[in-house]
mmCIF file of C-alpha atoms and ligand atoms in Angstrom:
data_model
loop_
_atom_site.group_PDB
_atom_site.id
_atom_site.type_symbol
_atom_site.label_atom_id
_atom_site.label_comp_id
_atom_site.label_asym_id
_atom_site.label_seq_id
_atom_site.Cartn_x
_atom_site.Cartn_y
_atom_site.Cartn_z
ATOM 1 C CA UNK D 1 -25.579 40.225 7.388
ATOM 2 C CA UNK D 2 -27.079 39.368 4.062
ATOM 3 C CA UNK D 3 -24.095 40.768 2.262
ATOM 4 C CA UNK D 4 -21.634 38.819 4.445
ATOM 5 C CA UNK D 5 -23.642 35.641 3.787
ATOM 6 C CA UNK D 6 -23.351 36.198 0.096
ATOM 7 C CA UNK D 7 -19.604 36.769 0.346
ATOM 8 C CA UNK D 8 -19.125 33.593 2.334
ATOM 9 C CA UNK D 9 -21.161 31.781 -0.236
ATOM 10 C CA UNK D 10 -19.031 33.042 -3.096
ATOM 11 C CA UNK D 11 -15.888 32.257 -1.124
ATOM 12 C CA UNK D 12 -17.155 28.724 -0.766
ATOM 13 C CA UNK D 13 -18.031 28.313 -4.426
ATOM 14 C CA UNK D 14 -14.685 29.860 -5.362
ATOM 15 C CA UNK D 15 -12.931 27.226 -3.274
ATOM 16 C CA UNK D 16 -14.986 24.425 -4.790
ATOM 17 C CA UNK D 17 -14.211 25.825 -8.205
ATOM 18 C CA UNK D 18 -10.482 25.801 -7.362
ATOM 19 C CA UNK D 19 -10.713 22.171 -6.309
ATOM 20 C CA UNK D 20 -12.599 21.264 -9.454
ATOM 21 C CA UNK D 21 -9.986 22.981 -11.609
ATOM 22 C CA UNK D 22 -7.106 21.244 -9.800
ATOM 23 C CA UNK D 23 -8.805 17.878 -10.160
ATOM 24 C CA UNK D 24 -9.419 18.247 -13.887
ATOM 25 C CA UNK D 25 -5.857 19.526 -14.352
ATOM 26 C CA UNK D 26 -4.473 16.506 -12.497
ATOM 27 C CA UNK D 27 -6.714 14.213 -14.477
ATOM 28 C CA UNK D 28 -5.464 15.681 -17.737
ATOM 29 C CA UNK D 29 -1.805 15.487 -16.719
ATOM 30 C CA UNK D 30 -2.214 12.000 -15.287
ATOM 31 C CA UNK D 31 -3.139 10.606 -18.694
ATOM 32 C CA UNK D 32 0.152 11.887 -20.058
ATOM 33 C CA UNK D 33 2.112 10.812 -16.977
ATOM 34 C CA UNK D 34 0.789 7.249 -17.193
ATOM 35 C CA UNK D 35 1.471 7.087 -20.901
ATOM 36 C CA UNK D 36 5.041 8.374 -20.457
ATOM 37 C CA UNK D 37 5.571 6.234 -17.353
ATOM 38 C CA UNK D 38 6.403 9.292 -15.257
ATOM 39 C CA UNK D 39 5.060 7.692 -12.126
ATOM 40 C CA UNK D 40 7.817 6.083 -10.119
ATOM 41 C CA UNK D 41 7.965 3.834 -7.109
ATOM 42 C CA UNK D 42 9.462 4.410 -3.697
ATOM 43 C CA UNK D 43 10.031 1.514 -1.347
ATOM 44 C CA UNK D 44 9.619 1.231 2.390
ATOM 45 C CA UNK D 45 11.294 -1.587 4.311
ATOM 46 C CA UNK D 46 9.267 -4.161 6.227
ATOM 47 C CA UNK D 47 11.360 -5.361 9.164
ATOM 48 C CA UNK D 48 11.293 -8.592 11.162
ATOM 49 C CA UNK D 49 10.721 -7.442 14.755
ATOM 50 C CA UNK D 50 12.949 -10.212 16.178
ATOM 51 C CA UNK D 51 15.990 -10.203 13.862
ATOM 52 C CA UNK D 52 15.586 -6.538 12.822
ATOM 53 C CA UNK D 53 16.350 -7.614 9.288
ATOM 54 C CA UNK D 54 14.541 -6.165 6.292
ATOM 55 C CA UNK D 55 12.438 -9.004 4.933
ATOM 56 C CA UNK D 56 10.149 -7.153 2.572
ATOM 57 C CA UNK D 57 9.414 -3.885 0.855
ATOM 58 C CA UNK D 58 6.199 -2.052 0.115
ATOM 59 C CA UNK D 59 5.987 -0.247 -3.218
ATOM 60 C CA UNK D 60 4.442 3.224 -2.999
ATOM 61 C CA UNK D 61 3.618 5.286 -6.075
ATOM 62 C CA UNK D 62 5.226 8.709 -6.467
ATOM 63 C CA UNK D 63 4.462 11.498 -8.902
ATOM 64 C CA UNK D 64 6.160 14.894 -9.155
ATOM 65 C CA UNK D 65 4.986 17.155 -11.921
ATOM 66 C CA UNK D 66 7.096 20.032 -13.275
ATOM 67 C CA UNK D 67 4.228 22.495 -12.827
ATOM 68 C CA UNK D 68 2.110 21.076 -9.987
ATOM 69 C CA UNK D 69 4.977 19.680 -7.914
ATOM 70 C CA UNK D 70 4.507 16.667 -5.648
ATOM 71 C CA UNK D 71 1.060 15.153 -5.909
ATOM 72 C CA UNK D 72 0.298 12.729 -3.063
ATOM 73 C CA UNK D 73 -0.698 9.201 -4.092
ATOM 74 C CA UNK D 74 -3.945 9.446 -2.128
ATOM 75 C CA UNK D 75 -4.914 12.242 -4.506
ATOM 76 C CA UNK D 76 -3.856 10.857 -7.893
ATOM 77 C CA UNK D 77 -4.669 7.206 -7.146
ATOM 78 C CA UNK D 78 -8.272 8.060 -6.293
ATOM 79 C CA UNK D 79 -8.550 10.041 -9.537
ATOM 80 C CA UNK D 80 -7.038 7.115 -11.443
ATOM 81 C CA UNK D 81 -9.538 4.803 -9.755
ATOM 82 C CA UNK D 82 -12.428 7.025 -10.829
ATOM 83 C CA UNK D 83 -11.437 7.335 -14.474
ATOM 84 C CA UNK D 84 -10.029 3.850 -14.954
ATOM 85 C CA UNK D 85 -6.404 4.920 -15.498
ATOM 86 C CA UNK D 86 -5.562 2.744 -12.497
ATOM 87 C CA UNK D 87 -5.644 -0.282 -14.813
ATOM 88 C CA UNK D 88 -2.694 0.735 -17.034
ATOM 89 C CA UNK D 89 -1.024 2.566 -14.128
ATOM 90 C CA UNK D 90 -1.428 -0.502 -11.918
ATOM 91 C CA UNK D 91 0.208 -2.671 -14.575
ATOM 92 C CA UNK D 92 3.163 -0.291 -14.754
ATOM 93 C CA UNK D 93 3.457 -0.337 -10.944
ATOM 94 C CA UNK D 94 3.293 -4.131 -10.702
ATOM 95 C CA UNK D 95 5.770 -4.589 -13.513
ATOM 96 C CA UNK D 96 8.254 -2.106 -12.051
ATOM 97 C CA UNK D 97 7.960 -3.579 -8.547
ATOM 98 C CA UNK D 98 8.568 -7.125 -9.817
ATOM 99 C CA UNK D 99 11.529 -6.039 -11.945
ATOM 100 C CA UNK D 100 13.071 -4.225 -8.981
ATOM 101 C CA UNK D 101 12.543 -7.244 -6.747
ATOM 102 C CA UNK D 102 14.157 -9.462 -9.361
ATOM 103 C CA UNK D 103 17.121 -7.109 -9.389
ATOM 104 C CA UNK D 104 17.435 -7.386 -5.584
ATOM 105 C CA UNK D 105 17.216 -11.179 -5.747
ATOM 106 C CA UNK D 106 19.998 -11.224 -8.340
ATOM 107 C CA UNK D 107 22.117 -9.086 -6.011
ATOM 108 C CA UNK D 108 21.775 -11.858 -3.440
ATOM 109 C CA UNK D 109 18.906 -10.454 -1.398
ATOM 110 C CA UNK D 110 16.735 -13.355 -2.445
ATOM 111 C CA UNK D 111 14.859 -13.639 0.852
ATOM 112 C CA UNK D 112 12.909 -10.442 0.092
ATOM 113 C CA UNK D 113 9.293 -10.106 -0.950
ATOM 114 C CA UNK D 114 7.562 -7.095 -2.446
ATOM 115 C CA UNK D 115 4.147 -5.870 -1.397
ATOM 116 C CA UNK D 116 2.045 -3.895 -3.891
ATOM 117 C CA UNK D 117 -1.197 -2.001 -3.245
ATOM 118 C CA UNK D 118 -4.207 -2.984 -5.332
ATOM 119 C CA UNK D 119 -7.374 -1.125 -6.210
ATOM 120 C CA UNK D 120 -10.776 -2.712 -6.603
ATOM 121 C CA UNK D 121 -10.890 -1.559 -10.183
ATOM 122 C CA UNK D 122 -7.828 -3.717 -11.011
ATOM 123 C CA UNK D 123 -9.460 -6.827 -9.576
ATOM 124 C CA UNK D 124 -12.632 -6.070 -11.539
ATOM 125 C CA UNK D 125 -10.631 -5.932 -14.729
ATOM 126 C CA UNK D 126 -10.875 -9.147 -16.725
ATOM 127 C CA UNK D 127 -7.438 -10.393 -17.521
ATOM 128 C CA UNK D 128 -5.856 -9.187 -14.286
ATOM 129 C CA UNK D 129 -4.883 -12.648 -13.048
ATOM 130 C CA UNK D 130 -3.578 -13.538 -16.502
ATOM 131 C CA UNK D 131 -1.449 -10.378 -16.402
ATOM 132 C CA UNK D 132 -0.002 -11.366 -13.005
ATOM 133 C CA UNK D 133 0.630 -14.903 -14.142
ATOM 134 C CA UNK D 134 2.522 -13.655 -17.210
ATOM 135 C CA UNK D 135 4.465 -11.162 -15.128
ATOM 136 C CA UNK D 136 5.647 -13.924 -12.791
ATOM 137 C CA UNK D 137 6.724 -16.022 -15.754
ATOM 138 C CA UNK D 138 8.571 -13.149 -17.413
ATOM 139 C CA UNK D 139 10.436 -12.211 -14.249
ATOM 140 C CA UNK D 140 10.842 -15.826 -13.088
ATOM 141 C CA UNK D 141 9.929 -14.793 -9.550
ATOM 142 C CA UNK D 142 8.532 -17.261 -7.051
ATOM 143 C CA UNK D 143 4.835 -16.353 -6.670
ATOM 144 C CA UNK D 144 5.152 -16.183 -2.874
ATOM 145 C CA UNK D 145 7.610 -13.266 -3.246
ATOM 146 C CA UNK D 146 4.725 -11.118 -4.407
ATOM 147 C CA UNK D 147 2.184 -9.875 -1.913
ATOM 148 C CA UNK D 148 -0.858 -7.902 -2.988
ATOM 149 C CA UNK D 149 -2.406 -5.539 -0.465
ATOM 150 C CA UNK D 150 -6.154 -5.119 -0.510
ATOM 151 C CA UNK D 151 -8.258 -3.055 1.852
ATOM 152 C CA UNK D 152 -11.094 -4.432 3.937
ATOM 153 C CA UNK D 153 -13.581 -2.812 1.541
ATOM 154 C CA UNK D 154 -12.180 -4.865 -1.302
ATOM 155 C CA UNK D 155 -12.116 -8.016 0.833
ATOM 156 C CA UNK D 156 -15.775 -7.428 1.653
ATOM 157 C CA UNK D 157 -16.770 -7.212 -1.991
ATOM 158 C CA UNK D 158 -19.372 -9.767 -2.934
ATOM 159 C CA UNK D 159 -18.886 -9.262 -6.676
ATOM 160 C CA UNK D 160 -18.405 -12.713 -8.075
ATOM 161 C CA UNK D 161 -15.628 -11.689 -10.446
ATOM 162 C CA UNK D 162 -13.651 -9.990 -7.654
ATOM 163 C CA UNK D 163 -13.995 -12.964 -5.302
ATOM 164 C CA UNK D 164 -12.919 -15.293 -8.113
ATOM 165 C CA UNK D 165 -9.943 -13.091 -9.007
ATOM 166 C CA UNK D 166 -8.690 -13.178 -5.426
ATOM 167 C CA UNK D 167 -9.057 -16.974 -5.380
ATOM 168 C CA UNK D 168 -7.230 -17.264 -8.691
ATOM 169 C CA UNK D 169 -4.377 -15.097 -7.389
ATOM 170 C CA UNK D 170 -4.131 -17.291 -4.295
ATOM 171 C CA UNK D 171 -4.050 -20.341 -6.555
ATOM 172 C CA UNK D 172 -1.091 -18.840 -8.402
ATOM 173 C CA UNK D 173 0.692 -18.847 -5.037
ATOM 174 C CA UNK D 174 0.621 -15.089 -4.486
ATOM 175 C CA UNK D 175 0.190 -13.742 -0.981
ATOM 176 C CA UNK D 176 -2.722 -11.522 -0.027
ATOM 177 C CA UNK D 177 -2.475 -8.922 2.718
ATOM 178 C CA UNK D 178 -5.295 -6.956 4.294
ATOM 179 C CA UNK D 179 -4.140 -3.324 4.398
ATOM 180 C CA UNK D 180 -5.237 -0.778 7.011
ATOM 181 C CA UNK D 181 -6.682 -3.610 9.097
ATOM 182 C CA UNK D 182 -9.050 -2.339 11.775
ATOM 183 C CA UNK D 183 -9.644 1.074 10.208
ATOM 184 C CA UNK D 184 -13.071 2.247 9.184
ATOM 185 C CA UNK D 185 -16.298 0.355 9.562
ATOM 186 C CA UNK D 186 -15.473 -3.205 8.981
ATOM 187 C CA UNK D 187 -16.458 -6.753 9.550
ATOM 188 C CA UNK D 188 -13.957 -9.564 9.778
ATOM 189 C CA UNK D 189 -16.404 -12.009 8.226
ATOM 190 C CA UNK D 190 -14.433 -11.958 4.976
ATOM 191 C CA UNK D 191 -11.666 -13.888 6.747
ATOM 192 C CA UNK D 192 -14.021 -16.892 6.489
ATOM 193 C CA UNK D 193 -14.375 -16.702 2.730
ATOM 194 C CA UNK D 194 -11.154 -15.378 1.314
ATOM 195 C CA UNK D 195 -7.807 -16.825 2.144
ATOM 196 C CA UNK D 196 -5.460 -14.210 3.514
ATOM 197 C CA UNK D 197 -1.766 -14.465 4.483
ATOM 198 C CA UNK D 198 -1.028 -11.189 6.233
ATOM 199 C CA UNK D 199 -2.820 -8.538 8.271
ATOM 200 C CA UNK D 200 -1.390 -5.038 8.287
ATOM 201 C CA UNK D 201 -2.587 -3.207 11.402
ATOM 202 C CA UNK D 202 -3.604 0.305 10.469
ATOM 203 C CA UNK D 203 -1.216 3.025 11.598
ATOM 204 C CA UNK D 204 -3.961 4.696 13.639
ATOM 205 C CA UNK D 205 -3.475 1.899 16.217
ATOM 206 C CA UNK D 206 0.230 2.615 16.602
ATOM 207 C CA UNK D 207 -0.516 6.291 17.005
ATOM 208 C CA UNK D 208 -1.618 5.856 20.645
ATOM 209 C CA UNK D 209 -0.712 2.243 21.410
ATOM 210 C CA UNK D 210 1.776 3.329 24.071
ATOM 211 C CA UNK D 211 -0.546 5.871 25.715
ATOM 212 C CA UNK D 212 -4.031 4.371 25.465
ATOM 213 C CA UNK D 213 -4.628 1.053 27.225
ATOM 214 C CA UNK D 214 -7.708 0.291 25.084
ATOM 215 C CA UNK D 215 -5.639 0.602 21.942
ATOM 216 C CA UNK D 216 -2.878 -1.491 23.520
ATOM 217 C CA UNK D 217 -5.288 -4.310 24.408
ATOM 218 C CA UNK D 218 -6.989 -4.174 21.055
ATOM 219 C CA UNK D 219 -3.649 -4.295 19.231
ATOM 220 C CA UNK D 220 -2.510 -7.251 21.349
ATOM 221 C CA UNK D 221 -5.832 -8.985 20.599
ATOM 222 C CA UNK D 222 -5.391 -8.434 16.845
ATOM 223 C CA UNK D 223 -1.940 -10.037 17.005
ATOM 224 C CA UNK D 224 -3.435 -13.032 18.838
ATOM 225 C CA UNK D 225 -6.288 -13.232 16.326
ATOM 226 C CA UNK D 226 -3.835 -13.212 13.423
ATOM 227 C CA UNK D 227 -1.654 -15.889 14.955
ATOM 228 C CA UNK D 228 -4.569 -18.151 15.816
ATOM 229 C CA UNK D 229 -5.502 -17.999 12.109
ATOM 230 C CA UNK D 230 -1.842 -18.644 11.142
ATOM 231 C CA UNK D 231 -1.582 -15.201 9.567
ATOM 232 C CA UNK D 232 1.481 -12.994 9.668
ATOM 233 C CA UNK D 233 1.019 -9.583 11.169
ATOM 234 C CA UNK D 234 2.655 -6.305 10.188
ATOM 235 C CA UNK D 235 2.338 -3.093 12.202
ATOM 236 C CA UNK D 236 2.289 0.073 10.095
ATOM 237 C CA UNK D 237 3.275 3.543 11.279
ATOM 238 C CA UNK D 238 6.024 2.395 13.656
ATOM 239 C CA UNK D 239 7.685 5.687 14.532
ATOM 240 C CA UNK D 240 9.327 5.251 17.946
ATOM 241 C CA UNK D 241 11.424 2.792 19.946
ATOM 242 C CA UNK D 242 8.483 2.532 22.368
ATOM 243 C CA UNK D 243 6.264 1.397 19.497
ATOM 244 C CA UNK D 244 8.804 -1.243 18.551
ATOM 245 C CA UNK D 245 9.178 -2.420 22.146
ATOM 246 C CA UNK D 246 5.416 -2.859 22.416
ATOM 247 C CA UNK D 247 5.405 -4.913 19.221
ATOM 248 C CA UNK D 248 8.301 -7.075 20.411
ATOM 249 C CA UNK D 249 6.580 -7.728 23.732
ATOM 250 C CA UNK D 250 3.351 -8.698 21.983
ATOM 251 C CA UNK D 251 5.046 -10.838 19.338
ATOM 252 C CA UNK D 252 3.958 -8.838 16.320
ATOM 253 C CA UNK D 253 5.933 -10.400 13.435
ATOM 254 C CA UNK D 254 6.859 -7.384 11.341
ATOM 255 C CA UNK D 255 7.081 -3.619 11.554
ATOM 256 C CA UNK D 256 7.055 -0.807 9.017
ATOM 257 C CA UNK D 257 7.431 2.902 9.639
ATOM 258 C CA UNK D 258 9.588 6.006 9.915
ATOM 259 C CA UNK D 259 11.572 4.449 12.811
ATOM 260 C CA UNK D 260 13.295 2.277 10.211
ATOM 261 C CA UNK D 261 12.916 4.399 7.100
ATOM 262 C CA UNK D 262 10.408 6.459 5.144
ATOM 263 C CA UNK D 263 9.672 5.219 1.615
ATOM 264 C CA UNK D 264 12.816 5.869 -0.484
ATOM 265 C CA UNK D 265 13.852 5.599 -4.163
ATOM 266 C CA UNK D 266 15.054 2.183 -5.287
ATOM 267 C CA UNK D 267 18.770 3.095 -5.265
ATOM 268 C CA UNK D 268 18.481 4.328 -1.708
ATOM 269 C CA UNK D 269 16.617 1.177 -0.700
ATOM 270 C CA UNK D 270 19.651 -0.818 -1.837
ATOM 271 C CA UNK D 271 21.829 1.210 0.575
ATOM 272 C CA UNK D 272 19.406 0.395 3.380
ATOM 273 C CA UNK D 273 19.880 -3.289 2.592
ATOM 274 C CA UNK D 274 23.669 -2.995 2.773
ATOM 275 C CA UNK D 275 23.410 -1.260 6.156
ATOM 276 C CA UNK D 276 21.009 -3.860 7.538
ATOM 277 C CA UNK D 277 22.179 -6.807 9.708
ATOM 278 C CA UNK D 278 23.126 -9.534 7.223
ATOM 279 C CA UNK D 279 21.411 -12.947 6.952
HETATM 280 P P1 C2E Q 1 -0.896 2.762 2.529
HETATM 281 O O1 C2E Q 1 -0.921 1.628 1.576
HETATM 282 O O2 C2E Q 1 -1.557 2.545 3.851
HETATM 283 O O3 C2E Q 1 0.628 3.170 2.679
HETATM 284 C C1 C2E Q 1 1.236 3.581 3.878
HETATM 285 C C2 C2E Q 1 1.330 5.087 3.951
HETATM 286 O O4 C2E Q 1 1.838 5.443 5.229
HETATM 287 C C3 C2E Q 1 2.306 5.661 2.931
HETATM 288 O O5 C2E Q 1 1.811 6.939 2.522
HETATM 289 C C4 C2E Q 1 3.580 5.828 3.763
HETATM 290 O O6 C2E Q 1 4.454 6.815 3.271
HETATM 291 C C5 C2E Q 1 3.007 6.225 5.098
HETATM 292 N N1 C2E Q 1 3.871 5.888 6.225
HETATM 293 C C6 C2E Q 1 4.873 4.979 6.257
HETATM 294 N N2 C2E Q 1 5.443 4.919 7.477
HETATM 295 C C7 C2E Q 1 4.789 5.816 8.250
HETATM 296 C C8 C2E Q 1 4.924 6.222 9.629
HETATM 297 O O7 C2E Q 1 5.752 5.726 10.394
HETATM 298 N N3 C2E Q 1 4.046 7.163 10.058
HETATM 299 C C9 C2E Q 1 3.111 7.722 9.247
HETATM 300 N N4 C2E Q 1 2.305 8.652 9.771
HETATM 301 N N5 C2E Q 1 2.951 7.362 7.944
HETATM 302 C C10 C2E Q 1 3.791 6.421 7.460
HETATM 303 P P2 C2E Q 1 1.796 7.353 0.986
HETATM 304 O O8 C2E Q 1 3.017 6.826 0.302
HETATM 305 O O9 C2E Q 1 1.496 8.805 0.915
HETATM 306 O O10 C2E Q 1 0.577 6.532 0.392
HETATM 307 C C11 C2E Q 1 -0.741 6.832 0.779
HETATM 308 C C12 C2E Q 1 -1.693 5.808 0.242
HETATM 309 O O11 C2E Q 1 -1.792 5.886 -1.181
HETATM 310 C C13 C2E Q 1 -1.293 4.373 0.536
HETATM 311 O O12 C2E Q 1 -1.594 4.058 1.865
HETATM 312 C C14 C2E Q 1 -2.140 3.639 -0.477
HETATM 313 O O13 C2E Q 1 -3.459 3.497 -0.013
HETATM 314 C C15 C2E Q 1 -2.131 4.605 -1.661
HETATM 315 N N6 C2E Q 1 -1.119 4.144 -2.632
HETATM 316 C C16 C2E Q 1 0.199 4.430 -2.718
HETATM 317 N N7 C2E Q 1 0.773 3.803 -3.758
HETATM 318 C C17 C2E Q 1 -0.201 3.062 -4.336
HETATM 319 C C18 C2E Q 1 -0.244 2.166 -5.466
HETATM 320 O O14 C2E Q 1 0.769 1.874 -6.133
HETATM 321 N N8 C2E Q 1 -1.455 1.610 -5.771
HETATM 322 C C19 C2E Q 1 -2.579 1.878 -5.033
HETATM 323 N N9 C2E Q 1 -3.734 1.281 -5.398
HETATM 324 N N10 C2E Q 1 -2.579 2.685 -3.967
HETATM 325 C C20 C2E Q 1 -1.390 3.279 -3.627
HETATM 326 CA CA1 CA Q 2 -0.427 -0.447 1.777
HETATM 327 CA CA1 CA Q 3 -1.777 0.768 5.143
HETATM 328 CA CA1 CA Q 4 -4.491 2.663 2.355
#
């Protein structure tokens, strides 16, 4: 028994060691990838539940490495958040997303907005709002075509600089969305202090909204809450027609999920637009 215990222990440390090696490898390669702008963006349509038209797009970071293959954003973004690379990477992401949106506007799809995920570390960075302001000037985009997604954790931050940055972004005319709304341990008290435009209901709600009456009632209540605060509401993780029907019946404004399309490269997103009911 003692021997087995020891083997299990070494198995465990071997696994931890593997993880540590992968993480430091990714970290090393990420520096190069950010510098060479190897990280690209995929886009997922955000659809109006009434007209079924694509009205927005969420930018999602993608990284495939020749040796390591596809590295999920959850993995490399959290590493970039830890080591601070998220600041230059985030700038690259924001710049690319705005340039792509500009391109779409020039093609005549000028009703579209782009939604970009933010990390706390970016909002902590002095000069972030100045960067956004410059970016809007350079691309000549209307500020309300840019939406920045923050999680509830970020919204709950009481760091003065972060709170001020969010206010400054709002003052520029940018839209703020709360991402993964309703997930994790959260309070909605921040809705009193920061001004938000959109709530994105976490995809865990959609997962059993058509089979669990508690989830259904809670989801309906979140839509009502959003509307009574004059916020727009997006449901994430919409995978089935039943999901969409529920959202239509409960007047959820927008839907995003595999039912419409997974995130796709920019060129492919353009094809989606051409196949979408026209204005
Ligand atoms: P998120 O912001 O909540 O993004 C939505 C995730 O759900 C995406 O995963 C998307 O591919 C996936 N998804 C979309 N539709 C469906 C569906 O119908 N069903 C299911 N089960 N999933 C769906 P992805 O692209 O792997 O991104 C994971 C997370 O990584 C994102 O979650 C976001 O937190 C983070 N992330 C991605 N790109 C960026 C970025 O540019 N900056 C930052 N800070 N975080 C990012
Ligand atoms: Ca998001
Ligand atoms: Ca989300
Ligand atoms: Ca998320």
